[in-house]
């Protein structure tokens, strides 16, 4: 009797499903997973699939003709101005990510190491986040006010006699676009780098000092390597936001500074070329997926455990 | 002998940190100062001070309406974030299932995907199934894209929390619902509030997705956008300053209120 | 029979399927006994305990509780309470709310009045020596106090079986000792079945009725503390429990569970063996450090060596002796203040009784 019972697989002698712990766990999983899965399928995956479908078709004057042709992708990647703009957006994204990381680092360092009390750290964190709560559009416009020919900066420069006539290189060009994007997204970089630096135990710095390291060496050989995942996490966000922005270029950029998202909006709104717009959209989605995967891999490789 | 400076307390570090912090406030200061400037163009010279632009704002019914619209849209986005982000985070952290890596990637994609692309994709979809554009479609688009905020925040808190509390509750005889409401939820409530706050702020200020999915009713960024493109007067600064001040008060008050509880739960 | 584990197998997804975390574990745990599962980290002891608790489910095998198959019964339905390694107190509840948690659940609704619950909570807090702390939050308690709250919380629903997952791991040495006595007292007082997981062999020896020594997912030996200590069945058990010296050699002959081992230097050691292996088997002679007599070298000594190190350990001195003609050190414990003076570098003679030697082939 005992041996036959033992030979049976577990679960077979349990009648009611309500007392089966594994079934219970499965039911719980379905309960949590089903709603978000259905939602994301309906309102993300299906729209992306539709976008993909459009990208393979073509336009006959104002009517969409379904098809199965890579022509739009070829156009998106080879016909000017698209590859050029795609490259320019990427460079702008990279510059935004790089500059905001550089600008953010000293502030994050100071928060993590220079502020001893948690109260002060919380206070400075709030001060970092607060500007980000002001209207994005108005902040971008504020840079226009600052950088313009009769703007705050030029007026100040002329008042102290540093320049004789207003500098026109400040506004309506790439410099203004990248500066503004960097400004807008720096808080993300600060918080992300700070979150990583905060994890570094103080004893690490003390041990390094005890071993004879100078402050510079501590920074280069301890703080900087450990900070990499935080810098990367911040850079991925700032890059994406900079890459995909369409407001800043149209407010403070020149006519040549339009980015890829401006083109997509124009293709859909003005030119009514939905297939080409969709193809660029799919290219950007693919690009983003790759970026996310690369960021994940890099994070895993560079993250340290304490 | 000179006493060595504690690491992180070097003078140059503090100065550069404060310079960066100042940099973050330069445009804010510009925004505030010019909201009181009599000059009808946003710019120098300074004349004034005046409250005219605030008066214009209060009389501008379109803008007031757009603020109410935006507040409702943002609230809707928070509901989507909590309603779908919380279960998604729990499924991702507490369970194993086939396709988990793919699911995670889909959920987190909006973090790196430009809003315009999200908007275009959804616009195609909505046109195809002939759903008319309205404030609801903005909630759908913006809210879906922002679910990732709740997912990442709650997921991080769940990881930090570990499973033993839930296991202990279950071991003491709690049903799944009791485990969730009496143990899990109280422990992640600060993360949930935090993500709701962030979601609300981003949704209230969102332009890219909104631009594509808006119907007849506008949200505040849309109203400002059209004002900026027509003729920008300091009324814009007055509006933004008022909204900023209100959000700052709410934000600081909210953080203050949640602080005490958050500390206790985390220690 | 309170608990019976039959051929439990559990492999975690993604791990090596050929080496499951728990590999064909079978144990019978008497009602009211105190059983410890010991082994180094990763040996499968915690996974076994979690399967008993219903927090994990085995891939194969069964768990019987009082003859009832509970293999797949969720933990909430098992009536076995677990003490977690990190205590798992609910930080948002007071001590009193934590302890009362099990009584305030839906399944208990209507069984106790609020006054009764209050009384029971006080009673449990009294039992674990924490009266008057019910209003505190867990964050305001010391490690030892948290541990007692977790214990009170587990005891309040009067479970038949209590499971412990290294509950004393985070406490300092003094507190650990105190809690060991405390748990031993509670066990005697309550008469409940205790299953206790630890990596500390002293703790297991001190408290248990029976000990299961686990290694690589398997139970190597399941016996009383005395048996585990004095008659280990495998080299791993001998090494893991207490400080045993293992001298490798070849079996000369074995008869009626007495084996003779030849060491590489030619000397022969006699001892008891769990089974009679054929001559020529590679075996180890196992001798506990406190069962070896050490004295300044004399002409009659069969085993000789040179003292390499001497450590003063309070109650005893520990000598590390390099045996002549052998590439092996033997550790010897001698009660402080007995015998003649021995210093590092001295030639010494070692002696022991054959009944204190185990000859193990596994």
Short mmCIF file of N, CA and C in Angstrom, two decimals, chain C residues 150-259:
data_model
loop_
_atom_site.label_atom_id
_atom_site.label_comp_id
_atom_site.label_asym_id
_atom_site.label_seq_id
_atom_site.Cartn_x
_atom_site.Cartn_y
_atom_site.Cartn_z
N UNK C 150 9.06 36.85 16.37
CA UNK C 150 8.77 35.89 15.30
C UNK C 150 8.34 34.56 15.89
N UNK C 151 8.98 34.19 16.98
CA UNK C 151 8.65 32.93 17.65
C UNK C 151 7.23 32.99 18.22
N UNK C 152 6.91 34.10 18.88
CA UNK C 152 5.57 34.26 19.46
C UNK C 152 4.52 34.22 18.35
N UNK C 153 4.83 34.86 17.22
CA UNK C 153 3.88 34.90 16.11
C UNK C 153 3.63 33.50 15.57
N UNK C 154 4.71 32.67 15.55
CA UNK C 154 4.55 31.32 15.04
C UNK C 154 3.79 30.44 16.02
N UNK C 155 3.96 30.72 17.32
CA UNK C 155 3.37 29.84 18.34
C UNK C 155 1.90 30.11 18.57
N UNK C 156 1.42 31.31 18.25
CA UNK C 156 0.10 31.72 18.75
C UNK C 156 -1.03 30.88 18.18
N UNK C 157 -0.86 30.34 16.96
CA UNK C 157 -1.95 29.54 16.42
C UNK C 157 -1.81 28.07 16.82
N UNK C 158 -0.92 27.78 17.75
CA UNK C 158 -0.76 26.45 18.31
C UNK C 158 -0.51 25.39 17.22
N UNK C 159 0.54 25.57 16.39
CA UNK C 159 0.79 24.62 15.31
C UNK C 159 1.34 23.31 15.85
N UNK C 160 1.15 22.24 15.08
CA UNK C 160 1.69 20.94 15.52
C UNK C 160 3.17 20.85 15.22
N UNK C 161 3.58 21.52 14.15
CA UNK C 161 4.97 21.43 13.72
C UNK C 161 5.55 22.83 13.62
N UNK C 162 6.75 23.02 14.14
CA UNK C 162 7.43 24.30 13.99
C UNK C 162 8.69 24.08 13.17
N UNK C 163 8.88 24.97 12.18
CA UNK C 163 10.02 24.84 11.29
C UNK C 163 10.93 26.05 11.49
N UNK C 164 12.22 25.80 11.55
CA UNK C 164 13.17 26.88 11.82
C UNK C 164 14.20 26.92 10.71
N UNK C 165 14.34 28.06 10.06
CA UNK C 165 15.35 28.20 9.00
C UNK C 165 16.49 29.08 9.53
N UNK C 166 17.49 28.46 10.06
CA UNK C 166 18.64 29.16 10.65
C UNK C 166 18.23 30.39 11.44
N UNK C 167 17.36 30.21 12.44
CA UNK C 167 16.80 31.40 13.10
C UNK C 167 17.83 32.15 13.93
N UNK C 168 18.91 31.48 14.33
CA UNK C 168 19.86 32.16 15.22
C UNK C 168 21.07 32.68 14.46
N UNK C 169 21.04 32.54 13.13
CA UNK C 169 22.20 32.90 12.31
C UNK C 169 22.67 34.33 12.51
N UNK C 170 21.74 35.26 12.73
CA UNK C 170 22.12 36.67 12.76
C UNK C 170 22.44 37.16 14.17
N UNK C 171 22.37 36.27 15.17
CA UNK C 171 22.60 36.72 16.55
C UNK C 171 24.06 36.54 16.95
N UNK C 172 24.50 37.34 17.93
CA UNK C 172 25.88 37.16 18.40
C UNK C 172 25.97 35.94 19.33
N UNK C 173 27.21 35.53 19.62
CA UNK C 173 27.44 34.24 20.27
C UNK C 173 26.67 34.09 21.59
N UNK C 174 26.70 35.12 22.43
CA UNK C 174 26.05 35.01 23.73
C UNK C 174 24.55 34.81 23.60
N UNK C 175 23.95 35.62 22.74
CA UNK C 175 22.51 35.55 22.52
C UNK C 175 22.12 34.20 21.92
N UNK C 176 22.99 33.70 21.08
CA UNK C 176 22.75 32.40 20.45
C UNK C 176 22.61 31.31 21.49
N UNK C 177 23.57 31.32 22.43
CA UNK C 177 23.55 30.31 23.49
C UNK C 177 22.25 30.41 24.27
N UNK C 178 21.89 31.64 24.64
CA UNK C 178 20.68 31.84 25.43
C UNK C 178 19.46 31.32 24.67
N UNK C 179 19.40 31.63 23.36
CA UNK C 179 18.24 31.21 22.58
C UNK C 179 18.21 29.69 22.40
N UNK C 180 19.39 29.07 22.34
CA UNK C 180 19.42 27.61 22.23
C UNK C 180 18.76 26.97 23.44
N UNK C 181 19.13 27.46 24.63
CA UNK C 181 18.50 26.93 25.85
C UNK C 181 17.00 27.18 25.82
N UNK C 182 16.65 28.39 25.37
CA UNK C 182 15.27 28.81 25.31
C UNK C 182 14.44 27.89 24.41
N UNK C 183 14.98 27.60 23.22
CA UNK C 183 14.26 26.75 22.28
C UNK C 183 14.14 25.33 22.82
N UNK C 184 15.20 24.87 23.45
CA UNK C 184 15.21 23.54 24.04
C UNK C 184 14.11 23.46 25.12
N UNK C 185 14.04 24.50 25.93
CA UNK C 185 13.03 24.55 27.00
C UNK C 185 11.63 24.55 26.38
N UNK C 186 11.45 25.41 25.35
CA UNK C 186 10.14 25.49 24.69
C UNK C 186 9.74 24.15 24.11
N UNK C 187 10.70 23.47 23.53
CA UNK C 187 10.41 22.18 22.92
C UNK C 187 9.94 21.18 23.97
N UNK C 188 10.64 21.17 25.09
CA UNK C 188 10.25 20.26 26.16
C UNK C 188 8.88 20.64 26.71
N UNK C 189 8.62 21.93 26.81
CA UNK C 189 7.39 22.43 27.42
C UNK C 189 6.18 22.17 26.51
N UNK C 190 6.36 22.39 25.20
CA UNK C 190 5.22 22.33 24.28
C UNK C 190 4.99 20.94 23.70
N UNK C 191 6.05 20.13 23.65
CA UNK C 191 5.91 18.79 23.09
C UNK C 191 5.58 18.78 21.60
N UNK C 192 5.91 19.86 20.91
CA UNK C 192 5.62 19.91 19.47
C UNK C 192 6.81 19.39 18.67
N UNK C 193 6.56 19.09 17.41
CA UNK C 193 7.64 18.64 16.54
C UNK C 193 8.41 19.86 16.04
N UNK C 194 9.72 19.84 16.21
CA UNK C 194 10.57 20.93 15.74
C UNK C 194 11.47 20.39 14.63
N UNK C 195 11.47 21.08 13.50
CA UNK C 195 12.45 20.76 12.45
C UNK C 195 13.32 22.00 12.28
N UNK C 196 14.61 21.81 12.42
CA UNK C 196 15.52 22.93 12.60
C UNK C 196 16.64 22.86 11.58
N UNK C 197 16.80 23.92 10.80
CA UNK C 197 17.89 23.95 9.81
C UNK C 197 19.01 24.85 10.32
N UNK C 198 20.22 24.36 10.27
CA UNK C 198 21.36 25.18 10.70
C UNK C 198 22.61 24.70 9.99
N UNK C 199 23.61 25.58 9.90
CA UNK C 199 24.89 25.12 9.39
C UNK C 199 25.88 24.94 10.53
N UNK C 200 25.38 25.19 11.77
CA UNK C 200 26.24 25.16 12.94
C UNK C 200 26.10 23.80 13.63
N UNK C 201 27.14 22.97 13.53
CA UNK C 201 27.01 21.62 14.06
C UNK C 201 26.88 21.60 15.58
N UNK C 202 27.48 22.59 16.27
CA UNK C 202 27.38 22.62 17.72
C UNK C 202 25.94 22.84 18.14
N UNK C 203 25.28 23.76 17.42
CA UNK C 203 23.88 24.06 17.71
C UNK C 203 23.04 22.80 17.54
N UNK C 204 23.27 22.09 16.44
CA UNK C 204 22.49 20.89 16.16
C UNK C 204 22.77 19.82 17.21
N UNK C 205 24.03 19.63 17.57
CA UNK C 205 24.38 18.62 18.55
C UNK C 205 23.73 18.93 19.89
N UNK C 206 23.72 20.21 20.24
CA UNK C 206 23.23 20.60 21.56
C UNK C 206 21.72 20.42 21.68
N UNK C 207 20.98 20.64 20.61
CA UNK C 207 19.54 20.74 20.76
C UNK C 207 18.75 19.53 20.27
N UNK C 208 19.30 18.77 19.33
CA UNK C 208 18.44 17.84 18.59
C UNK C 208 18.28 16.48 19.24
N UNK C 209 17.16 15.84 18.90
CA UNK C 209 17.00 14.41 19.18
C UNK C 209 17.65 13.60 18.06
N UNK C 210 17.48 14.10 16.86
CA UNK C 210 18.11 13.45 15.70
C UNK C 210 18.63 14.51 14.75
N UNK C 211 19.69 14.14 14.04
CA UNK C 211 20.31 15.07 13.09
C UNK C 211 20.40 14.39 11.74
N UNK C 212 20.03 15.14 10.69
CA UNK C 212 20.28 14.66 9.33
C UNK C 212 21.39 15.52 8.75
N UNK C 213 22.51 14.87 8.41
CA UNK C 213 23.61 15.61 7.79
C UNK C 213 23.43 15.54 6.28
N UNK C 214 23.35 16.72 5.65
CA UNK C 214 23.10 16.75 4.20
C UNK C 214 24.31 17.27 3.46
N UNK C 215 24.48 16.73 2.24
CA UNK C 215 25.56 17.20 1.39
C UNK C 215 25.14 16.99 -0.05
N UNK C 216 25.27 18.01 -0.89
CA UNK C 216 24.92 17.93 -2.31
C UNK C 216 23.52 17.37 -2.53
N UNK C 217 22.58 17.81 -1.70
CA UNK C 217 21.18 17.44 -1.91
C UNK C 217 20.78 16.11 -1.30
N UNK C 218 21.73 15.40 -0.70
CA UNK C 218 21.40 14.07 -0.17
C UNK C 218 21.62 14.03 1.33
N UNK C 219 20.89 13.12 1.98
CA UNK C 219 21.09 12.90 3.40
C UNK C 219 22.18 11.84 3.55
N UNK C 220 23.30 12.20 4.18
CA UNK C 220 24.40 11.25 4.33
C UNK C 220 24.19 10.36 5.54
N UNK C 221 23.65 10.95 6.61
CA UNK C 221 23.43 10.17 7.82
C UNK C 221 22.31 10.82 8.61
N UNK C 222 21.42 9.98 9.14
CA UNK C 222 20.31 10.49 9.93
C UNK C 222 20.31 9.69 11.21
N UNK C 223 20.72 10.30 12.31
CA UNK C 223 20.93 9.54 13.54
C UNK C 223 20.91 10.49 14.73
N UNK C 224 21.09 9.94 15.92
CA UNK C 224 21.15 10.76 17.13
C UNK C 224 22.44 11.56 17.12
N UNK C 225 22.49 12.65 17.87
CA UNK C 225 23.73 13.44 17.92
C UNK C 225 24.93 12.60 18.33
N UNK C 226 24.72 11.70 19.30
CA UNK C 226 25.82 10.86 19.78
C UNK C 226 26.36 9.99 18.65
N UNK C 227 25.43 9.37 17.90
CA UNK C 227 25.86 8.51 16.80
C UNK C 227 26.59 9.30 15.73
N UNK C 228 26.02 10.46 15.41
CA UNK C 228 26.65 11.28 14.39
C UNK C 228 28.06 11.65 14.83
N UNK C 229 28.19 11.97 16.11
CA UNK C 229 29.47 12.44 16.61
C UNK C 229 30.48 11.30 16.73
N UNK C 230 30.04 10.20 17.33
CA UNK C 230 31.01 9.14 17.63
C UNK C 230 31.12 8.10 16.53
N UNK C 231 30.06 7.84 15.81
CA UNK C 231 30.15 6.84 14.75
C UNK C 231 29.67 7.39 13.42
N UNK C 232 30.39 8.37 12.89
CA UNK C 232 30.02 8.90 11.57
C UNK C 232 30.11 7.80 10.52
N UNK C 233 29.21 7.87 9.53
CA UNK C 233 29.21 6.83 8.50
C UNK C 233 30.09 7.22 7.31
N UNK C 234 30.27 8.50 7.12
CA UNK C 234 31.09 8.90 5.96
C UNK C 234 32.13 9.93 6.40
N UNK C 235 33.15 10.06 5.56
CA UNK C 235 34.21 11.03 5.85
C UNK C 235 33.64 12.43 5.98
N UNK C 236 32.65 12.75 5.07
CA UNK C 236 32.11 14.11 5.09
C UNK C 236 31.47 14.39 6.45
N UNK C 237 30.70 13.42 6.95
CA UNK C 237 30.03 13.61 8.24
C UNK C 237 31.08 13.79 9.33
N UNK C 238 32.11 12.95 9.29
CA UNK C 238 33.16 13.03 10.31
C UNK C 238 33.83 14.41 10.31
N UNK C 239 34.09 14.91 9.12
CA UNK C 239 34.76 16.19 9.02
C UNK C 239 33.84 17.34 9.41
N UNK C 240 32.55 17.22 8.98
CA UNK C 240 31.64 18.34 9.19
C UNK C 240 31.26 18.47 10.66
N UNK C 241 31.07 17.34 11.34
CA UNK C 241 30.62 17.40 12.73
C UNK C 241 31.82 17.25 13.66
N UNK C 242 32.21 18.30 14.29
CA UNK C 242 33.32 18.23 15.23
C UNK C 242 34.65 18.20 14.51
N UNK C 243 35.71 18.28 15.29
CA UNK C 243 37.03 18.35 14.69
C UNK C 243 37.65 16.98 14.65
N UNK C 244 37.53 16.32 13.49
CA UNK C 244 38.08 14.98 13.37
C UNK C 244 39.30 15.01 12.47
N UNK C 245 40.27 14.17 12.79
CA UNK C 245 41.44 14.00 11.93
C UNK C 245 41.17 12.86 10.97
N UNK C 246 41.46 13.08 9.70
CA UNK C 246 41.29 12.01 8.71
C UNK C 246 42.66 11.60 8.19
N UNK C 247 43.02 10.33 8.42
CA UNK C 247 44.31 9.84 7.92
C UNK C 247 44.04 8.83 6.82
N UNK C 248 44.49 9.16 5.59
CA UNK C 248 44.22 8.28 4.44
C UNK C 248 45.16 7.08 4.47
N UNK C 249 44.60 5.92 4.09
CA UNK C 249 45.42 4.71 4.06
C UNK C 249 44.71 3.62 3.29
N UNK C 250 45.24 2.40 3.43
CA UNK C 250 44.68 1.26 2.72
C UNK C 250 44.25 0.21 3.75
N UNK C 251 43.07 -0.39 3.50
CA UNK C 251 42.55 -1.37 4.44
C UNK C 251 43.38 -2.66 4.36
N UNK C 252 43.90 -3.11 5.50
CA UNK C 252 44.67 -4.35 5.53
C UNK C 252 43.71 -5.51 5.61
N UNK C 253 42.85 -5.48 6.59
CA UNK C 253 41.78 -6.48 6.68
C UNK C 253 40.65 -5.93 7.53
N UNK C 254 39.48 -6.54 7.38
CA UNK C 254 38.32 -6.11 8.13
C UNK C 254 37.52 -7.34 8.53
N UNK C 255 37.15 -7.38 9.77
CA UNK C 255 36.41 -8.55 10.24
C UNK C 255 35.47 -8.13 11.34
N UNK C 256 34.23 -8.47 11.21
CA UNK C 256 33.20 -8.12 12.19
C UNK C 256 33.28 -6.65 12.61
N UNK C 257 33.28 -5.82 11.59
CA UNK C 257 33.24 -4.38 11.78
C UNK C 257 34.46 -3.81 12.50
N UNK C 258 35.54 -4.52 12.46
CA UNK C 258 36.79 -3.96 12.95
C UNK C 258 37.77 -3.95 11.78
N UNK C 259 38.30 -2.79 11.47
CA UNK C 259 39.18 -2.71 10.32
C UNK C 259 40.57 -2.27 10.74
#
